[in-house]
Coordinates of C-alpha atoms in Angstrom, one line a residue:
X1 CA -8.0 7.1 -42.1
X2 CA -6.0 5.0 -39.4
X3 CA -3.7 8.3 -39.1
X4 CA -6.9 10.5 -38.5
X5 CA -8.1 8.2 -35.9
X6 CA -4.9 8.3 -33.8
X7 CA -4.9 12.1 -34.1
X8 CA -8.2 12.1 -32.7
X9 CA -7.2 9.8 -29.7
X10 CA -5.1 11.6 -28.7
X11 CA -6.5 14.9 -29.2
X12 CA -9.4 13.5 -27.1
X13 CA -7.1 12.4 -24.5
X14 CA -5.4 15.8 -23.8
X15 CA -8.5 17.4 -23.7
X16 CA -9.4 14.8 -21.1
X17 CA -6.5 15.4 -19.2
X18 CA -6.8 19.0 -19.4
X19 CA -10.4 18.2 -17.6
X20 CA -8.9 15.8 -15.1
X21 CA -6.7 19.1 -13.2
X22 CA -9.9 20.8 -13.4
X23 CA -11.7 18.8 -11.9
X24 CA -9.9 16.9 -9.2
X25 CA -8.7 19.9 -8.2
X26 CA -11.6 20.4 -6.0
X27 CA -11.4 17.1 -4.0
X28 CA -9.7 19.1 -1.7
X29 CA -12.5 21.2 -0.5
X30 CA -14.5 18.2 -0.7
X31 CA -18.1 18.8 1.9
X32 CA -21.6 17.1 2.0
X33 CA -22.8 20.9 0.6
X34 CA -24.4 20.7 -2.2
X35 CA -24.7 23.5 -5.3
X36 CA -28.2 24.1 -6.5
X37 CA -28.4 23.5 -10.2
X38 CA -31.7 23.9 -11.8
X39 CA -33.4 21.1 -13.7
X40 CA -31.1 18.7 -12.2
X41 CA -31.3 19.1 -8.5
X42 CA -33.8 19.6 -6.0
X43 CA -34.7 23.6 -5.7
X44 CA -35.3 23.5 -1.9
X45 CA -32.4 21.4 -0.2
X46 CA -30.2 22.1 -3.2
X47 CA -29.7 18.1 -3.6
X48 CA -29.0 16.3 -6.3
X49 CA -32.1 13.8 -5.8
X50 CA -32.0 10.7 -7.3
X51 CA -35.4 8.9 -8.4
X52 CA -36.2 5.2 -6.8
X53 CA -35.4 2.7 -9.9
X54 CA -38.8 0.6 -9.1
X55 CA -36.5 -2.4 -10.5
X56 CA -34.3 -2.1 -7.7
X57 CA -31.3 -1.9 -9.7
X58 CA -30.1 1.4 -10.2
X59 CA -31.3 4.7 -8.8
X60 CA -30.4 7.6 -11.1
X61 CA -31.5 11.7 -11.4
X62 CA -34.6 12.1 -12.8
X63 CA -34.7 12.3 -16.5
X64 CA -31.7 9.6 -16.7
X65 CA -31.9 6.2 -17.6
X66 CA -30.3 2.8 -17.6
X67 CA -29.7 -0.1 -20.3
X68 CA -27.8 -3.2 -19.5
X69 CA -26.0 -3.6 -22.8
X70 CA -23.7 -6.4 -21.9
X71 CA -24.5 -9.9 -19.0
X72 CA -22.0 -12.3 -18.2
X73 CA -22.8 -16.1 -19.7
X74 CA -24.3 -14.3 -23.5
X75 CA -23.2 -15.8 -26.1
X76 CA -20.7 -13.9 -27.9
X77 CA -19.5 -13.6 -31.9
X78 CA -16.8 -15.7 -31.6
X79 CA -19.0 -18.2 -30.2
X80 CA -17.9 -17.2 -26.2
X81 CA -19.6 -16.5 -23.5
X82 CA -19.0 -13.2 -21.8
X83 CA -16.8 -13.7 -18.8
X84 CA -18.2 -12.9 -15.5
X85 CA -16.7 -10.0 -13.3
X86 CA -16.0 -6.9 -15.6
X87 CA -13.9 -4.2 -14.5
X88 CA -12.1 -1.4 -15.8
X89 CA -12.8 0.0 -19.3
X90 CA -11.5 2.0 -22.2
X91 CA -13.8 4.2 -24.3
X92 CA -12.7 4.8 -28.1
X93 CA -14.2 6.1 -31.8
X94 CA -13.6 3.8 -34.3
X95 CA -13.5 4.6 -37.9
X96 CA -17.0 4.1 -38.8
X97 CA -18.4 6.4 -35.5
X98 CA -19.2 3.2 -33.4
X99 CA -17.7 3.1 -29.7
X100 CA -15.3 0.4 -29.2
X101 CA -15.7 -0.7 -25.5
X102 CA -12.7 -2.9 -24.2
X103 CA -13.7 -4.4 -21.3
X104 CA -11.2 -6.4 -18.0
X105 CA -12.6 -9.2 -16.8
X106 CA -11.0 -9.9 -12.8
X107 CA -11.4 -13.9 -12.5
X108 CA -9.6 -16.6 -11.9
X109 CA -9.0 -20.1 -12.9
X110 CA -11.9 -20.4 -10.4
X111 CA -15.0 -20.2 -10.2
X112 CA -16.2 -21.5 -13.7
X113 CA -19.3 -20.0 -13.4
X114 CA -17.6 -16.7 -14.8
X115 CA -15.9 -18.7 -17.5
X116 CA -15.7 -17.4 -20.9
X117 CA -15.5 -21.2 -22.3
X118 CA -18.5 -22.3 -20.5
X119 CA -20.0 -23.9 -17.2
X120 CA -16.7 -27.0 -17.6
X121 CA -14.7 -24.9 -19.9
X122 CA -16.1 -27.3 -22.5
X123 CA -15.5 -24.7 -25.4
X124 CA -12.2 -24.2 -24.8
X125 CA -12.0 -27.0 -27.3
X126 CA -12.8 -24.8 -30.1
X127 CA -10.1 -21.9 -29.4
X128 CA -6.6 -22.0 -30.2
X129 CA -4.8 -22.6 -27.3
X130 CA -2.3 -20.6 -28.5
X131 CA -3.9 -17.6 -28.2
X132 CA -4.5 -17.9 -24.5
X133 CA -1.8 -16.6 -22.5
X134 CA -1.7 -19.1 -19.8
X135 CA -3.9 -22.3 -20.9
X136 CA -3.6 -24.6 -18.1
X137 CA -2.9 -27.5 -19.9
X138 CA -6.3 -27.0 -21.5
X139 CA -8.0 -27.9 -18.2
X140 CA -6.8 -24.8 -16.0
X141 CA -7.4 -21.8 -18.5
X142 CA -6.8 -18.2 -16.9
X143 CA -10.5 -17.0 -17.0
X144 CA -9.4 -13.2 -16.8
X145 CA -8.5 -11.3 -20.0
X146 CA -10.6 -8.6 -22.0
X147 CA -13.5 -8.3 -24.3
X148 CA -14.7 -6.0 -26.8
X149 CA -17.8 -4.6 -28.1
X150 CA -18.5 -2.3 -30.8
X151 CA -21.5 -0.3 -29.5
X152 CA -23.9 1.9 -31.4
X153 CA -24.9 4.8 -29.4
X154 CA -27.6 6.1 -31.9
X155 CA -29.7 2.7 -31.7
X156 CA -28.1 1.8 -28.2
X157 CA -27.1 -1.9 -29.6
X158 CA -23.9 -3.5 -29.2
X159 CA -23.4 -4.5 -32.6
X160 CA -20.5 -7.2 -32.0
X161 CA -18.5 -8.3 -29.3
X162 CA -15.8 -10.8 -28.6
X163 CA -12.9 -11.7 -26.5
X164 CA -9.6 -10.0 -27.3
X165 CA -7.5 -11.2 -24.7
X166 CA -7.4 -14.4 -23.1
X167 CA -6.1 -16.6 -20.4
X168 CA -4.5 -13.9 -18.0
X169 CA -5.6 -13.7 -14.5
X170 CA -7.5 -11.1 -12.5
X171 CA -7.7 -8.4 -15.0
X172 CA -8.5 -5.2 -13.1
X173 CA -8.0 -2.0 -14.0
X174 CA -5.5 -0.4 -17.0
X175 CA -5.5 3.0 -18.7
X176 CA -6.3 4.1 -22.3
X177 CA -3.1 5.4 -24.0
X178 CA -2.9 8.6 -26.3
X179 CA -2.0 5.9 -29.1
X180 CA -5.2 4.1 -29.1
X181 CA -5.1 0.6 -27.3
X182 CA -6.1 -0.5 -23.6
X183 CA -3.2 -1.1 -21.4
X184 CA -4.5 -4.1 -19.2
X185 CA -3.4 -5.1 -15.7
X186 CA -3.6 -8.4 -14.1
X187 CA -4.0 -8.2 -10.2
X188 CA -2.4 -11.2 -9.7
X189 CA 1.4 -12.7 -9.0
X190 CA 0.2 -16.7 -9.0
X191 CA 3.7 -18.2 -10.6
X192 CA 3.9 -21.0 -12.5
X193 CA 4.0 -24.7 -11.0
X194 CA 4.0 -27.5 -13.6
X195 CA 0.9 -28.3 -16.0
X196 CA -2.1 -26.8 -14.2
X197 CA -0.3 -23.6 -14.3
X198 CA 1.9 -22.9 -17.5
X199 CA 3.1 -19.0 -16.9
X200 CA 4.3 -16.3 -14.5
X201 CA 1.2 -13.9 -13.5
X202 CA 1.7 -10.2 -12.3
X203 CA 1.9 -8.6 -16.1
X204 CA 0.9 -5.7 -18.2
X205 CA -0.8 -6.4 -21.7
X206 CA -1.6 -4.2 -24.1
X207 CA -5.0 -4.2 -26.7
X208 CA -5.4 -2.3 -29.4
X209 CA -8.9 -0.7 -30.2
X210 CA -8.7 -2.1 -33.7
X211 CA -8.6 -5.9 -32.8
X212 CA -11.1 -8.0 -34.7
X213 CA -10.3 -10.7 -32.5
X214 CA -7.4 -12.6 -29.4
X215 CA -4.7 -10.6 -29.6
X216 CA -1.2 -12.3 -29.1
X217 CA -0.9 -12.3 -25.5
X218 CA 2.8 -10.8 -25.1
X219 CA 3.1 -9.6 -21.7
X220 CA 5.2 -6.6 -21.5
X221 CA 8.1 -7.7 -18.5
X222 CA 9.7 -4.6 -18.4
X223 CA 6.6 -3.2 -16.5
X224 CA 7.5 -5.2 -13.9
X225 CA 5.8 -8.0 -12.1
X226 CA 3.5 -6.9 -9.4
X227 CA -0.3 -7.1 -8.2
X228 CA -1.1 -4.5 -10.7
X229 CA -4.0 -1.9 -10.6
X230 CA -4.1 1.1 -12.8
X231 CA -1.6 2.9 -15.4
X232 CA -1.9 6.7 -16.8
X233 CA 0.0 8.0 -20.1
X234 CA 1.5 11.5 -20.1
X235 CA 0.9 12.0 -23.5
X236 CA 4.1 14.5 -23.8
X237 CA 6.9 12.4 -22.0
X238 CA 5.2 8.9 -23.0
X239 CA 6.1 8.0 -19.5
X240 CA 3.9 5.8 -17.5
X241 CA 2.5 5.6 -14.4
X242 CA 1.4 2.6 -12.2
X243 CA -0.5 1.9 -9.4
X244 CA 0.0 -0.9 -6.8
X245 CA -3.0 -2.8 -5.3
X246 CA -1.1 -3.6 -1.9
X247 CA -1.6 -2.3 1.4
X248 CA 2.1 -1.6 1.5
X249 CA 2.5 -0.8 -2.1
X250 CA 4.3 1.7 -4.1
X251 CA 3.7 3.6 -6.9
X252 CA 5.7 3.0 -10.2
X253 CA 7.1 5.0 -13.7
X254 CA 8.0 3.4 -16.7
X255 CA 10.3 5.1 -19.5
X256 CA 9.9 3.2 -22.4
X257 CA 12.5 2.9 -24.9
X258 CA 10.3 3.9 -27.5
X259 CA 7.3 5.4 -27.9
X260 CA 4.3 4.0 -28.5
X261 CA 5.9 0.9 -28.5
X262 CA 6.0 -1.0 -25.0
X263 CA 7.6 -4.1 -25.8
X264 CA 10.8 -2.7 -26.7
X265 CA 11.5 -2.2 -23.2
X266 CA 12.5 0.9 -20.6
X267 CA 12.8 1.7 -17.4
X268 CA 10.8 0.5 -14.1
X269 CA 11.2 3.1 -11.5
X270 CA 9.5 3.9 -7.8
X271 CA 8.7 7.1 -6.6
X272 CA 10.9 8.5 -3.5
X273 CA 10.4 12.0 -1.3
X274 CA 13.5 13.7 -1.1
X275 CA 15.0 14.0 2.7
X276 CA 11.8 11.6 3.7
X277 CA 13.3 8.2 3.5
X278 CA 11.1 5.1 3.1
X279 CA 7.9 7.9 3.7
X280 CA 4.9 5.9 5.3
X281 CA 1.8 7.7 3.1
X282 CA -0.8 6.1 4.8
X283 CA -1.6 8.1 8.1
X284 CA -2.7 4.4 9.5
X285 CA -1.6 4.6 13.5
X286 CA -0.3 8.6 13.0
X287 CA -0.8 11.3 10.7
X288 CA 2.4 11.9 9.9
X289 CA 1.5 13.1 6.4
X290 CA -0.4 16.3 6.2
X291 CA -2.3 17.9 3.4
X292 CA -1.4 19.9 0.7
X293 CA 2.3 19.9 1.9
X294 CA 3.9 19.7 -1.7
X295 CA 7.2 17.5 -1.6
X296 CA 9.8 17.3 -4.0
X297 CA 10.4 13.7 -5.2
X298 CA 12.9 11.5 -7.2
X299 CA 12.5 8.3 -8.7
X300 CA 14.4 4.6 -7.6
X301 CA 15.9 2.7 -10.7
X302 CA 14.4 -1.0 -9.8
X303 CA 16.4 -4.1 -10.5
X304 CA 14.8 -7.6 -11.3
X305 CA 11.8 -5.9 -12.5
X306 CA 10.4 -9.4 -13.0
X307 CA 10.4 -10.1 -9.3
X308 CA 10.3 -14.1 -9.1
X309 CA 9.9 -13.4 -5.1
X310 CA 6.9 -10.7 -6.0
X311 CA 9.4 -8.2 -3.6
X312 CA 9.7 -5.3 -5.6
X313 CA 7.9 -3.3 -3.0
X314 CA 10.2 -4.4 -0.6
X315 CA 13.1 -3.7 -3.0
X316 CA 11.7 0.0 -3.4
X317 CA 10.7 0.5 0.1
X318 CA 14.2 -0.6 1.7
X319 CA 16.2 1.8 -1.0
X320 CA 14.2 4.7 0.2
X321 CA 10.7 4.8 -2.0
X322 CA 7.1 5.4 -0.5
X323 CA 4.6 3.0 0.4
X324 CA 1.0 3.9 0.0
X325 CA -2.3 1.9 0.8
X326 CA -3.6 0.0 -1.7
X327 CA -3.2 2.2 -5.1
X328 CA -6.4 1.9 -7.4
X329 CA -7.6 4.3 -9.7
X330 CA -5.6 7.1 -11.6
X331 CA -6.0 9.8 -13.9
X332 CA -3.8 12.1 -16.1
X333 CA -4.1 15.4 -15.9
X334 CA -2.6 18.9 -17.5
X335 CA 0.7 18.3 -16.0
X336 CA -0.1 16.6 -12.8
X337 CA -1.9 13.4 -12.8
X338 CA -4.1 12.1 -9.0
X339 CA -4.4 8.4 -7.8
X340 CA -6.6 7.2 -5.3
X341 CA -5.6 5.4 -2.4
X342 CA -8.6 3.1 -1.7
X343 CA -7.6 2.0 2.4
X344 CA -5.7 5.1 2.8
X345 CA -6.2 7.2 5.9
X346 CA -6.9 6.9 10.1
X347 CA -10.2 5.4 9.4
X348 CA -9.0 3.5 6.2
X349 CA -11.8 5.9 4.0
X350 CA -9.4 6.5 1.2
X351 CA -6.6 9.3 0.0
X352 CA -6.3 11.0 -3.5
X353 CA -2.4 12.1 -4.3
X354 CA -1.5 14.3 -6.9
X355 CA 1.8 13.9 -8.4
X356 CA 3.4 17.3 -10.4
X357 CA 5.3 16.3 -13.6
X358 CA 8.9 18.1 -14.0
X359 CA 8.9 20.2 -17.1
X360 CA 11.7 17.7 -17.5
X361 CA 10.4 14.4 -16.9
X362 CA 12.1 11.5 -17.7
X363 CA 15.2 13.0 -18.4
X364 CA 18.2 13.4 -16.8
X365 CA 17.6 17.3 -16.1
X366 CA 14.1 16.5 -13.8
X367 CA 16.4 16.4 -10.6
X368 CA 16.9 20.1 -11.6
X369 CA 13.5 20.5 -11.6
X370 CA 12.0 17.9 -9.5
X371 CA 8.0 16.7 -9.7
X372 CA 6.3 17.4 -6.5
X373 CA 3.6 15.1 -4.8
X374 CA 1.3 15.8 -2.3
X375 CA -1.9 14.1 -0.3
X376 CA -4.6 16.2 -1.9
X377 CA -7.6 14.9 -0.2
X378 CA -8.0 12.3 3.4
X379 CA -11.9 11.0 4.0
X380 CA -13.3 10.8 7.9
X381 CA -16.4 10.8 7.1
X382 CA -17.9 7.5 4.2
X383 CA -20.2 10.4 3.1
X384 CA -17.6 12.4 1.2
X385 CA -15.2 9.4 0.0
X386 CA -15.8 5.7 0.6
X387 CA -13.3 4.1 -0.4
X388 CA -13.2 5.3 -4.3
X389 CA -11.4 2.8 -6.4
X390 CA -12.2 3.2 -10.6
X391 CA -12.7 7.3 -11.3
X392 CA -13.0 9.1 -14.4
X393 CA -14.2 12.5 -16.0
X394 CA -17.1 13.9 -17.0
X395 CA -16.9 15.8 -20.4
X396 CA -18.4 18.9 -18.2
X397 CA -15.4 18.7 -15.6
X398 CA -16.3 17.4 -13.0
X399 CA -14.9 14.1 -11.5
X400 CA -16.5 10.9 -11.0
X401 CA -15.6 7.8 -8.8
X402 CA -17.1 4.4 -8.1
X403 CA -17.3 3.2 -4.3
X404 CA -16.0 -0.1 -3.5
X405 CA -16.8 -1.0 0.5
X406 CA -18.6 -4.1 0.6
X407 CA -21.8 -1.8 2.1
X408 CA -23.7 0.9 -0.1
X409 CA -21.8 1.6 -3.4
X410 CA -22.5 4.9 -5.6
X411 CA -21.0 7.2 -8.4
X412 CA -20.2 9.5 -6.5
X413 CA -19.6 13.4 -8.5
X414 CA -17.5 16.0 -7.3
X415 CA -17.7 19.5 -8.6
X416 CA -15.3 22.3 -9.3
X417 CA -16.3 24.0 -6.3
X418 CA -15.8 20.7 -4.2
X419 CA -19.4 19.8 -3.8
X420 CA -19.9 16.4 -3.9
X421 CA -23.2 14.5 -5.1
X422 CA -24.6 11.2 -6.0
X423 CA -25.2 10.3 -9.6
X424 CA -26.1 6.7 -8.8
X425 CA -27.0 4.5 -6.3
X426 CA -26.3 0.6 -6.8
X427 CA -29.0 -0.8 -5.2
X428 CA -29.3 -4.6 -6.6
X429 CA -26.1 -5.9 -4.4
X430 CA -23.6 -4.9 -2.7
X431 CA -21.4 -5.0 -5.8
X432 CA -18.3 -2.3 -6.2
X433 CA -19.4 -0.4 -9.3
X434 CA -16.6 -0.7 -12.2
X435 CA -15.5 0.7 -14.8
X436 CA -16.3 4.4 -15.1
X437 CA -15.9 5.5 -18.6
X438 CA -17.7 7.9 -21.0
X439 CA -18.5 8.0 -25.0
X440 CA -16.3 9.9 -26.6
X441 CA -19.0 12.0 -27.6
X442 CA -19.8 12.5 -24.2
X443 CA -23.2 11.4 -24.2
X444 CA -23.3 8.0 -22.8
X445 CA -22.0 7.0 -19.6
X446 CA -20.8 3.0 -19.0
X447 CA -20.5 1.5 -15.4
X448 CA -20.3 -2.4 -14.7
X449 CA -22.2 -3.8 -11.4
X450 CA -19.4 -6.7 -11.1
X451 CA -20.5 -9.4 -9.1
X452 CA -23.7 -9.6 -11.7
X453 CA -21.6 -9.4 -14.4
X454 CA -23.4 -6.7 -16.4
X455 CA -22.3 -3.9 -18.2
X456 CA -24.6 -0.3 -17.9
X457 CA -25.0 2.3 -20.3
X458 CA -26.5 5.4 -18.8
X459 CA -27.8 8.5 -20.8
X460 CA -30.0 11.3 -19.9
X461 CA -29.9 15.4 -20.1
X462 CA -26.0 15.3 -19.4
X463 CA -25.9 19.1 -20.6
X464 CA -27.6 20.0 -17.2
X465 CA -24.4 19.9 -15.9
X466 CA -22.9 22.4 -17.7
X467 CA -20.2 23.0 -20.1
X468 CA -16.8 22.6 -19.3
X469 CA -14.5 26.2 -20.0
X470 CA -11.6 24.4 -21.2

């Protein structure tokens, strides 16, 4: 049965990819234009119009609706409480049909209020200490980490959930892998000084979907130490690919050794443009980078991957790699895979790349046949792209992202023909909406509003959108 499961991973996941080049593909046409489609938007202005939540708290289409499924402080199985700030989020089917949900949490040692061992960490006293990846001295616990929760998406009830990582820092975004397990990121370098703070921070962890509880918290070094963001699987090469949450950041691959098996080691790398040393992505003060201009790229073997300094950026950059503005959110594709860029730009609105694999990659013969990477999309104007950080896609094509500007944040949609729309509106704070992930089935949607530590599961006529021709 376990066998069957994996097949179905990642059988789902190519599919998804498949969808992510169909979708994101139309980012670069990207307009405020918006594509009449009946039942769902409104048949004079052609707008997708959402309908005032009278709650305050989330405005959706008509015919959708909202459940918080999951609040920060709720007592969990194992007796925690669910940590405050959740952010990105794997989607998987387990072997009795239930969703597993795993869940980042992005805190700190500080504040305790979003503490999964209570108000004065008084229940760390009941955990194993072992099982906490950085304890503090058991009076400084890493407050990050991930939960899970087996949800029920007939009755719409989270049947169990618990915490399945523990004691990291600033868990923020990750990537599902074709294998089945949630690769987590901590957004973080804090090192280690003494008793308050036991461990090096800036890792990569890995949760599998079938935990029934803390996993051993092994971070896996060779991924390099870094203020981590995002990662995406190619699930042919079994390379992957990292994003950097830095203004000046870069954007990584790793090789592993072996398959499906991260902690055996492999190969950090940066990305490089050929005959464009130490490239400047970010348009900031000029646009020296134009649009679709595809580039042919190679990739920087990195050295002290484990970067006591936190200067493998500088390392990359000085040897010739690219620097990019703040990397967040990334997707595999058919082939090609798209990262957002979150301050990217002359007015800092965002960028989306899209990065070409070789037909070679990770070999030796890809410098035959070199990937390509190209700025696929620039915002100037907050009403196409605001900042997007967490995206995903819809099982009908189309590619959603969640805003993060400290103003007005939506889920913002973006269809084939580059029409984009609002799906949702956040209108209870000014919370970044986290997260983005659908049901494998397709049919539920879940978000997090962050900063109220609450977990969203959104349903409604989904097949209004159409059917994907894959």
């Amino acid at each position: 049965m376990e066998d069957n499961h994996k097949d179905y991973t990642r059988r789902h996941f190519i599919r998804q990819s498949t969808l992510t080049s169909l979708a994101l593909m139309a980012l670069v046409h990207c307009t405020n234009r918006k594509k009449k489609d009946e039942g769902i938007q409104n048949s004079e202005t052609g707008t997708l119009d959402l309908k005032i939540d009278p709650n305050e708290y989330l405005d959706l289409p008509d015919g959708f609706s909202y459940r918080i499924i999951s609040t920060s402080c709720e007592k969990m199985s194992d007796g925690l409480l669910v940590p405050g700030r959740p952010d990105g989020m794997g989607a998987f089917l387990n072997e009795a049909g239930k969703i597993v949900i795993i869940r980042n949490h992005e805190n700190s040692p500080t504040p305790l209020e979003n503490s999964p061992f209570g108000a004065a960490n008084e229940l760390l006293s009941n955990v194993n200490l072992d099982k906490l990846y950085d304890s503090g001295g058991g009076t400084n616990p890493g407050l990050g980490g991930t939960t899970t929760m087996i949800y029920d998406e007939d009755s719409k009830v989270v049947e169990d959930q618990f915490m399945s990582l523990a004691g990291t820092y600033r868990n923020c975004a990750g990537g599902v892998s074709p294998w089945g397990s949630w690769i987590t990121c901590e957004e973080d370098v804090t090192k280690a000084n003494g008793d308050q703070i036991r461990k090096d921070h800036g890792y990569v962890f890995e949760v599998p979907m079938a935990s029934k509880g803390m996993v051993t918290p092994t971070p896996i070094k060779a991924m390099g130490r870094f203020n981590h963001e995002a990662v995406a699987v190619d699930p042919y090469s079994y390379c992957i690919y990292l994003t950097e949450d830095r203004h000046d950041g870069l954007f990584y691959r790793f090789i592993p050794k072996e398959k499906e098996n991260l902690l055996a080691g492999g190969l950090l790398q940066a990305l490089a443009v050929r005959n464009k040393n130490s490239l400047d992505t970010r348009n900031w003060e000029t646009p020296t980078l134009p649009k679709n201009e595809s580039m042919e790229v190679f990739w920087i073997d990195l050295e002290d991957v484990d970067s006591p300094e936190d200067d493998l950026r500088y390392q990359g950059f000085d040897a010739g790699a690219a620097r990019f503005a703040r990397g967040e959110g990334i997707w595999m594709g058919n082939g090609e895979l798209f990262f957002a860029c979150t301050n990217g730009g002359p007015k800092n609105f965002g960028q989306v790349f899209r990065y070409r694999l070789s037909p070679k990659e990770g070999t030796e013969d890809e410098k035959n046949e070199p990937a390509t990477l190209e700025l696929y999309a620039e915002s100037n104007d907050k009403t196409v792209l605001h900042m997007c950080d967490n995206l995903t896609i819809a099982p009908w094509g189309d590619v959603l992202l969640c805003e993060d500007n400290g103003e007005l944040n939506h889920i913002r949609g973006i269809d084939k023909d580059g029409s984009i729309y609002t799906l949702a509106c956040n209108r209870s704070s000014t919370s970044e909406l986290t997260g983005l992930v659908f049901s494998p089935s397709g049919k539920t949607l879940f978000v997090n509003v962050q900063e109220n530590g609450e977990t969203v599961a959104i349903t409604g006529p989904w097949e209004r959108f159409g059917v994907p021709k894959v």
